[in-house]
Amino acid sequence: MFVCLFVTSICLAQITIKGKVYQVNEPLEGVAVYLNNTMLGATTNTDGEFSIPVKEGQYDLIISYLGFKKINYALNTTEYNKPLIFNLEETYDLLDEITIKKVIYDEDWQYNLTAFKQDFIGITELSEKCILLNPHVLYFDFNTNKNILTAYAKKPLQLKHKGLGYLITYELESFVRNKNTVTYLGYSRYQELKGGKRKQKKWKKNRLKAFNGSVIHFYKAVLNNSFTEDGFIVNQFKRVLNPERPTDTVIKKAKELVRLSSTKINFYTDIKRPKSALDSAMVVLKKIQLPKFIDYLYKSKLSKDDIITFKNEAFYLSFKDNLSIVYTKEKEELRYITRNAFSKKREPLPQTSSLIPLEKNIFLDRNGILINPLATFYEGYWSYEKFGNSLPLDYITDSNF
């Protein structure tokens, strides 16, 4: 997910997580044990042991070894008091044995790969520097009737980000592009690339650029009640159906009537007063381009208490309807303005995103991380910035939050 971690005014202690990994009571050497989306991890020794220093918080601890079922352990450091014990089970991946063998690297596969990289890595200036090193581990399934693209990977994806200075291992669990909506889940581990002072300076600058205005920047700034001075303006809006646009059922009936009509149809005819059922159907179809929903802004410049609540020693995103979030300290990229085929070039504006909650009272831990990332939906600039703009959880800025 698009998450990162930086220094805050909240003092977080550091502890060391220890444990052992077995297979049928025999220790396993060489098992990857890491905190999801961080640079923190270890490999088990000959006795199956691992040790990872972490800051207080809640994390996904991933235990991964080729040929065995992956373990995703919900680690809450406040509840940790003794070494963790994991037993791995062998896996028989039917996808690997049946589906992946049918992959044909033809023009269709190449076309789907291009679409996957755009929807997963992104099309931002930074994402252009993020290179997928092993694309041939991917298999695609495209449903032409429903316009749904699904991607699978038989091995972890390897990505080299020359813009941010990371080598990233990404274990893809799911990827679905359903028309204009993209959802993907996976586990990632970051490693620093080696480079001289010039490269290090460039990476530091690009990392700060990726962080500024990001989702994690916003959440951390809200927790610290510094989002206003950080450049965020938060407004509240309600989304309702557009009364001017016909319903999907009416549109479907109109399409069917036109399809079955034996009359020659001029789609450019301006019908002010329909005289037949066909005329009415044509009027309906001309309204398809109208937006399905209308957003009504009803409260501006929200405070911290309007966005999150604190109860039972935990923070929650808790607000009515939806949030419109404007980041005023950076303008939109030209690629964002012209990302659609019919987009017109204009002057860049402050970056604006929409936060649509899919659940009530969404748990936000003290590190500024959503425990359930699928509990929210992002539109606007945050949906434009994809994996190619993401940072590890343990990324630290020079900013003094």
PDB file of N, CA and C in Angstrom, residues 1 127 129 205 211 257 295 307 311 378 380 387 391:
ATOM      1  N   MET A   1       0.845  -1.181   0.000  1.00  0.00           N
ATOM      2  CA  MET A   1       0.000   0.000   0.000  1.00  0.00           C
ATOM      3  C   MET A   1       0.886   1.239   0.000  1.00  0.00           C
ATOM      4  N   SER A 127       7.727   7.570 -11.101  1.00  0.00           N
ATOM      5  CA  SER A 127       7.466   6.171 -11.458  1.00  0.00           C
ATOM      6  C   SER A 127       8.208   5.760 -12.719  1.00  0.00           C
ATOM      7  N   LYS A 129      11.165   6.106 -13.256  1.00  0.00           N
ATOM      8  CA  LYS A 129      12.472   5.602 -12.832  1.00  0.00           C
ATOM      9  C   LYS A 129      12.373   4.250 -12.123  1.00  0.00           C
ATOM     10  N   LYS A 205      16.378  13.998  -2.137  1.00  0.00           N
ATOM     11  CA  LYS A 205      15.475  15.027  -2.648  1.00  0.00           C
ATOM     12  C   LYS A 205      14.202  14.399  -3.195  1.00  0.00           C
ATOM     13  N   PHE A 211       7.221  11.991  -0.477  1.00  0.00           N
ATOM     14  CA  PHE A 211       6.552  12.040   0.830  1.00  0.00           C
ATOM     15  C   PHE A 211       5.597  13.229   0.955  1.00  0.00           C
ATOM     16  N   LEU A 257     -33.526  -0.780 -26.978  1.00  0.00           N
ATOM     17  CA  LEU A 257     -34.545  -0.297 -27.921  1.00  0.00           C
ATOM     18  C   LEU A 257     -33.890   0.202 -29.203  1.00  0.00           C
ATOM     19  N   ASP A 295     -21.053  16.184  -6.278  1.00  0.00           N
ATOM     20  CA  ASP A 295     -20.486  16.408  -4.954  1.00  0.00           C
ATOM     21  C   ASP A 295     -20.881  17.790  -4.435  1.00  0.00           C
ATOM     22  N   ILE A 307     -11.860  15.130  12.053  1.00  0.00           N
ATOM     23  CA  ILE A 307     -11.331  14.065  11.195  1.00  0.00           C
ATOM     24  C   ILE A 307     -11.099  12.769  11.954  1.00  0.00           C
ATOM     25  N   LYS A 311     -10.359   6.954  21.213  1.00  0.00           N
ATOM     26  CA  LYS A 311     -11.124   6.214  22.215  1.00  0.00           C
ATOM     27  C   LYS A 311     -10.496   4.847  22.418  1.00  0.00           C
ATOM     28  N   TYR A 378      -9.423   6.192  -2.619  1.00  0.00           N
ATOM     29  CA  TYR A 378      -8.856   7.488  -2.948  1.00  0.00           C
ATOM     30  C   TYR A 378      -9.159   7.868  -4.398  1.00  0.00           C
ATOM     31  N   GLY A 380      -8.630  11.381  -7.302  1.00  0.00           N
ATOM     32  CA  GLY A 380      -7.837  12.577  -7.538  1.00  0.00           C
ATOM     33  C   GLY A 380      -6.350  12.305  -7.496  1.00  0.00           C
ATOM     34  N   PHE A 387       2.412   2.963  -6.866  1.00  0.00           N
ATOM     35  CA  PHE A 387       3.530   2.325  -6.172  1.00  0.00           C
ATOM     36  C   PHE A 387       4.865   3.003  -6.480  1.00  0.00           C
ATOM     37  N   LEU A 391       6.952   4.938  -0.425  1.00  0.00           N
ATOM     38  CA  LEU A 391       8.161   4.881   0.388  1.00  0.00           C
ATOM     39  C   LEU A 391       7.999   3.809   1.451  1.00  0.00           C
TER      40      LEU A 391
END
